[in-house]
């Protein structure tokens, strides 16, 4: 029987690469996101095993409405949707602005992941996989974005404990600098890139394919005893737990 996967934020960057890797491994993959045109183009590019479903992971109503279009049985759930909502925006003004900025990152990066996982948890197959995209910022700091990703780590521990008896694993991949994504917008300067690459032991930036390769392994039968973990993927830029 063909296994099925759902990849949120699957239209571009890391999500697209993960969807391509899972499809190459023989899974039927649903990619989700808010931009219908982007999702449709990606699905067409990646082939017949990939289809798009449009919804916003932070909107409970949209998540619930999308369930009719998502697989009845989900073998692999990849929570990739997210991003730093502070990117390209001026520093918040006043306490109300600070509150709004923090809530925006928490909603996009943590609450959306929790909503989708909660909605699909009853559909997770025995021996299924939940893979959530964290960040190096969740370990070494990064304002409201880092706090949201740190919160994901704690949530993932509880999730892993809850679903483990069904043979389901739950892990977080925490990338460092990954290029060829929309994460930095137009905010990445040559100086900043050189600084981030210089922090690595490998002296290179990561790629979406690096992340996809790790996600594909975690989705495989061979990763069945890895759960509740944060797997760092940063070329040695951060050696923390």
CSV table of C-alpha atoms in Angstrom, one decimal:
chain,number,residue,atom,x,y,z
A,1,UNK,CA,0.0,0.0,0.0
A,2,UNK,CA,1.3,3.4,-0.9
A,3,UNK,CA,2.2,5.6,2.0
A,4,UNK,CA,0.9,9.2,2.2
A,5,UNK,CA,2.5,12.4,3.4
A,6,UNK,CA,1.3,16.0,4.2
A,7,UNK,CA,3.9,18.8,3.9
A,8,UNK,CA,2.8,22.2,5.1
A,9,UNK,CA,4.4,25.2,3.5
A,10,UNK,CA,5.3,22.8,0.6
A,11,UNK,CA,5.3,25.3,-2.3
A,12,UNK,CA,8.8,26.6,-2.0
A,13,UNK,CA,12.2,26.2,-0.4
A,14,UNK,CA,12.6,23.5,2.2
A,15,UNK,CA,9.0,22.3,1.9
A,16,UNK,CA,9.3,21.8,-1.8
A,17,UNK,CA,12.5,19.9,-1.4
A,18,UNK,CA,11.0,17.7,1.3
A,19,UNK,CA,8.0,17.0,-0.9
A,20,UNK,CA,10.2,16.1,-3.8
A,21,UNK,CA,12.3,13.7,-1.7
A,22,UNK,CA,9.2,12.0,-0.2
A,23,UNK,CA,7.6,11.6,-3.6
A,24,UNK,CA,10.9,10.1,-5.0
A,25,UNK,CA,10.7,7.6,-2.1
A,26,UNK,CA,7.3,6.5,-3.4
A,27,UNK,CA,4.9,8.4,-1.1
A,28,UNK,CA,1.8,10.2,-2.3
A,29,UNK,CA,2.4,13.8,-1.1
A,30,UNK,CA,-0.1,16.6,-0.3
A,31,UNK,CA,1.6,20.0,-0.2
A,32,UNK,CA,-0.2,22.8,1.6
A,33,UNK,CA,0.1,26.6,1.8
A,34,UNK,CA,-1.7,29.9,1.3
A,35,UNK,CA,-0.8,30.6,-2.3
A,36,UNK,CA,-2.8,28.6,-4.7
A,37,UNK,CA,-0.8,29.5,-7.8
A,38,UNK,CA,2.6,28.6,-6.2
A,39,UNK,CA,1.2,25.3,-4.9
A,40,UNK,CA,-0.3,24.4,-8.3
A,41,UNK,CA,3.0,25.2,-10.1
A,42,UNK,CA,5.1,23.2,-7.6
A,43,UNK,CA,2.7,20.2,-7.8
A,44,UNK,CA,2.9,20.2,-11.6
A,45,UNK,CA,6.7,20.4,-11.5
A,46,UNK,CA,7.1,17.6,-9.0
A,47,UNK,CA,4.8,15.1,-10.8
A,48,UNK,CA,1.7,13.0,-10.3
A,49,UNK,CA,2.5,11.9,-6.8
A,50,UNK,CA,2.2,15.5,-5.5
A,51,UNK,CA,-1.1,17.4,-5.2
A,52,UNK,CA,-1.9,20.8,-3.6
A,53,UNK,CA,-4.4,21.8,-0.9
A,54,UNK,CA,-4.7,25.5,-0.1
A,55,UNK,CA,-5.2,26.6,3.5
A,56,UNK,CA,-3.7,28.7,6.2
A,57,UNK,CA,-2.3,26.6,9.1
A,58,UNK,CA,-3.0,29.4,11.6
A,59,UNK,CA,-6.7,29.5,10.8
A,60,UNK,CA,-8.7,26.8,12.7
A,61,UNK,CA,-11.6,27.0,10.3
A,62,UNK,CA,-9.4,26.6,7.3
A,63,UNK,CA,-7.6,23.7,8.8
A,64,UNK,CA,-10.9,22.0,9.6
A,65,UNK,CA,-12.3,22.7,6.1
A,66,UNK,CA,-9.2,21.3,4.5
A,67,UNK,CA,-9.6,17.9,6.2
A,68,UNK,CA,-11.9,16.7,3.5
A,69,UNK,CA,-9.1,17.1,1.0
A,70,UNK,CA,-6.4,15.6,3.1
A,71,UNK,CA,-5.6,11.8,3.2
A,72,UNK,CA,-7.7,9.7,5.5
A,73,UNK,CA,-4.5,8.0,6.7
A,74,UNK,CA,-1.3,10.0,7.1
A,75,UNK,CA,1.9,8.2,7.3
A,76,UNK,CA,4.2,11.3,7.4
A,77,UNK,CA,3.3,14.8,8.5
A,78,UNK,CA,5.9,17.4,7.9
A,79,UNK,CA,5.2,20.7,9.7
A,80,UNK,CA,7.2,23.1,7.6
A,81,UNK,CA,5.0,26.2,7.3
A,82,UNK,CA,6.4,29.2,9.2
A,83,UNK,CA,8.9,32.0,9.0
A,84,UNK,CA,10.2,35.0,10.9
A,85,UNK,CA,7.3,37.5,10.8
A,86,UNK,CA,9.7,40.2,11.9
A,87,UNK,CA,11.7,40.0,8.7
A,88,UNK,CA,11.5,43.2,6.7
A,89,UNK,CA,9.3,45.0,9.3
A,90,UNK,CA,10.3,48.0,11.5
A,91,UNK,CA,10.9,47.4,15.2
A,92,UNK,CA,7.6,47.4,17.0
A,93,UNK,CA,6.6,50.6,18.8
A,94,UNK,CA,5.2,50.5,22.3
A,95,UNK,CA,4.1,47.6,24.3
A,96,UNK,CA,1.1,46.9,22.1
A,97,UNK,CA,3.4,46.6,19.1
A,98,UNK,CA,5.8,44.3,21.0
A,99,UNK,CA,2.9,42.1,22.0
A,100,UNK,CA,1.6,41.9,18.4
A,101,UNK,CA,5.0,41.1,17.0
A,102,UNK,CA,5.6,38.3,19.5
A,103,UNK,CA,2.1,36.8,19.0
A,104,UNK,CA,2.6,36.9,15.2
A,105,UNK,CA,5.7,34.7,15.4
A,106,UNK,CA,4.2,32.4,17.9
A,107,UNK,CA,1.1,31.9,15.8
A,108,UNK,CA,2.9,31.3,12.5
A,109,UNK,CA,5.6,29.1,13.9
A,110,UNK,CA,4.1,27.2,16.9
A,111,UNK,CA,0.3,27.5,17.0
A,112,UNK,CA,0.0,26.6,13.3
A,113,UNK,CA,2.1,23.5,13.8
A,114,UNK,CA,0.0,22.5,16.8
A,115,UNK,CA,-3.3,23.1,15.0
A,116,UNK,CA,-2.4,20.9,12.0
A,117,UNK,CA,-0.9,18.2,14.1
A,118,UNK,CA,-3.9,18.1,16.4
A,119,UNK,CA,-6.3,17.9,13.4
A,120,UNK,CA,-4.4,15.1,11.8
A,121,UNK,CA,-3.3,13.1,14.9
A,122,UNK,CA,-6.3,10.8,14.7
A,123,UNK,CA,-5.4,10.0,11.1
A,124,UNK,CA,-1.7,9.2,11.8
A,125,UNK,CA,-1.0,5.6,10.8
A,126,UNK,CA,0.6,3.2,13.2
A,127,UNK,CA,4.3,3.6,12.7
A,128,UNK,CA,3.7,7.1,11.4
A,129,UNK,CA,6.1,10.1,11.5
A,130,UNK,CA,5.7,13.7,12.6
A,131,UNK,CA,8.6,16.0,11.5
A,132,UNK,CA,8.5,19.6,12.5
A,133,UNK,CA,10.9,22.3,11.3
A,134,UNK,CA,12.6,24.2,14.1
A,135,UNK,CA,15.6,26.5,13.9
A,136,UNK,CA,19.0,27.1,15.2
A,137,UNK,CA,17.4,30.2,16.8
A,138,UNK,CA,15.4,27.9,19.1
A,139,UNK,CA,18.6,26.9,20.9
A,140,UNK,CA,20.8,30.0,20.8
A,141,UNK,CA,18.3,32.8,20.7
A,142,UNK,CA,16.5,34.9,18.2
A,143,UNK,CA,13.8,37.1,19.7
A,144,UNK,CA,10.2,36.1,19.3
A,145,UNK,CA,11.0,33.8,16.4
A,146,UNK,CA,13.6,31.9,18.4
A,147,UNK,CA,11.1,31.7,21.3
A,148,UNK,CA,8.5,30.1,19.1
A,149,UNK,CA,10.9,27.5,17.8
A,150,UNK,CA,12.1,26.8,21.3
A,151,UNK,CA,8.4,26.3,22.3
A,152,UNK,CA,8.1,23.8,19.4
A,153,UNK,CA,10.9,21.6,21.0
A,154,UNK,CA,9.0,21.4,24.3
A,155,UNK,CA,5.7,20.7,22.6
A,156,UNK,CA,7.4,17.9,20.5
A,157,UNK,CA,8.5,16.1,23.6
A,158,UNK,CA,5.0,15.9,24.9
A,159,UNK,CA,3.7,14.8,21.4
A,160,UNK,CA,6.4,12.1,21.2
A,161,UNK,CA,5.4,10.7,24.5
A,162,UNK,CA,1.7,10.7,23.6
A,163,UNK,CA,1.9,9.0,20.2
A,164,UNK,CA,4.8,6.6,20.9
A,165,UNK,CA,2.7,3.6,21.9
A,166,UNK,CA,1.3,3.6,18.4
A,167,UNK,CA,4.8,3.4,17.0
A,168,UNK,CA,4.6,7.0,15.8
A,169,UNK,CA,7.7,9.1,16.1
A,170,UNK,CA,7.9,12.9,16.5
A,171,UNK,CA,11.1,14.9,15.9
A,172,UNK,CA,12.3,18.4,15.2
A,173,UNK,CA,14.8,19.3,12.5
A,174,UNK,CA,16.6,22.5,13.5
A,175,UNK,CA,18.4,24.0,10.5
A,176,UNK,CA,20.9,26.8,10.5
A,177,UNK,CA,21.5,29.0,7.5
A,178,UNK,CA,19.7,27.5,4.5
A,179,UNK,CA,19.9,29.3,1.2
A,180,UNK,CA,17.4,29.2,-1.8
A,181,UNK,CA,14.4,29.8,0.4
A,182,UNK,CA,12.2,32.8,1.1
A,183,UNK,CA,13.2,33.0,4.7
A,184,UNK,CA,15.4,36.1,4.6
A,185,UNK,CA,13.4,38.0,1.9
A,186,UNK,CA,15.7,40.7,0.7
A,187,UNK,CA,17.4,41.2,4.1
A,188,UNK,CA,20.5,39.0,3.5
A,189,UNK,CA,23.6,41.1,2.9
A,190,UNK,CA,26.9,39.7,1.7
A,191,UNK,CA,28.4,40.7,5.1
A,192,UNK,CA,25.7,38.8,7.0
A,193,UNK,CA,26.1,35.7,4.8
A,194,UNK,CA,29.8,35.7,5.3
A,195,UNK,CA,29.4,35.9,9.0
A,196,UNK,CA,26.9,33.0,9.1
A,197,UNK,CA,28.9,30.8,6.8
A,198,UNK,CA,32.0,31.6,8.9
A,199,UNK,CA,30.3,30.2,12.0
A,200,UNK,CA,30.0,26.8,10.4
A,201,UNK,CA,32.6,24.0,10.6
A,202,UNK,CA,31.8,23.0,7.0
A,203,UNK,CA,32.2,26.6,5.7
A,204,UNK,CA,29.2,26.5,3.5
A,205,UNK,CA,25.5,27.4,3.7
A,206,UNK,CA,22.9,24.6,4.0
A,207,UNK,CA,20.6,23.8,1.1
A,208,UNK,CA,16.9,22.7,1.0
A,209,UNK,CA,18.1,19.3,-0.2
A,210,UNK,CA,20.2,18.9,3.0
A,211,UNK,CA,17.1,19.3,5.1
A,212,UNK,CA,15.0,17.1,2.7
A,213,UNK,CA,17.6,14.3,3.0
A,214,UNK,CA,17.3,14.3,6.8
A,215,UNK,CA,13.5,14.5,6.7
A,216,UNK,CA,13.4,11.6,4.3
A,217,UNK,CA,15.5,9.5,6.7
A,218,UNK,CA,13.3,10.4,9.6
A,219,UNK,CA,10.3,9.4,7.5
A,220,UNK,CA,11.8,6.0,6.7
A,221,UNK,CA,11.3,2.7,8.6
A,222,UNK,CA,15.0,2.9,9.6
A,223,UNK,CA,14.3,5.8,11.9
A,224,UNK,CA,11.6,4.1,14.0
A,225,UNK,CA,13.5,4.4,17.3
A,226,UNK,CA,14.4,8.1,17.0
A,227,UNK,CA,11.8,10.2,18.7
A,228,UNK,CA,11.4,13.3,20.9
A,229,UNK,CA,14.6,14.6,19.5
A,230,UNK,CA,16.0,17.9,18.0
A,231,UNK,CA,18.2,17.1,15.1
A,232,UNK,CA,20.6,19.9,14.4
A,233,UNK,CA,21.4,20.6,10.8
A,234,UNK,CA,23.7,23.6,10.7
A,235,UNK,CA,27.2,22.6,9.5
A,236,UNK,CA,28.6,22.9,13.0
A,237,UNK,CA,27.5,26.5,13.6
A,238,UNK,CA,25.8,25.4,16.9
A,239,UNK,CA,26.7,22.4,19.0
A,240,UNK,CA,24.1,22.8,21.7
A,241,UNK,CA,21.4,20.4,22.8
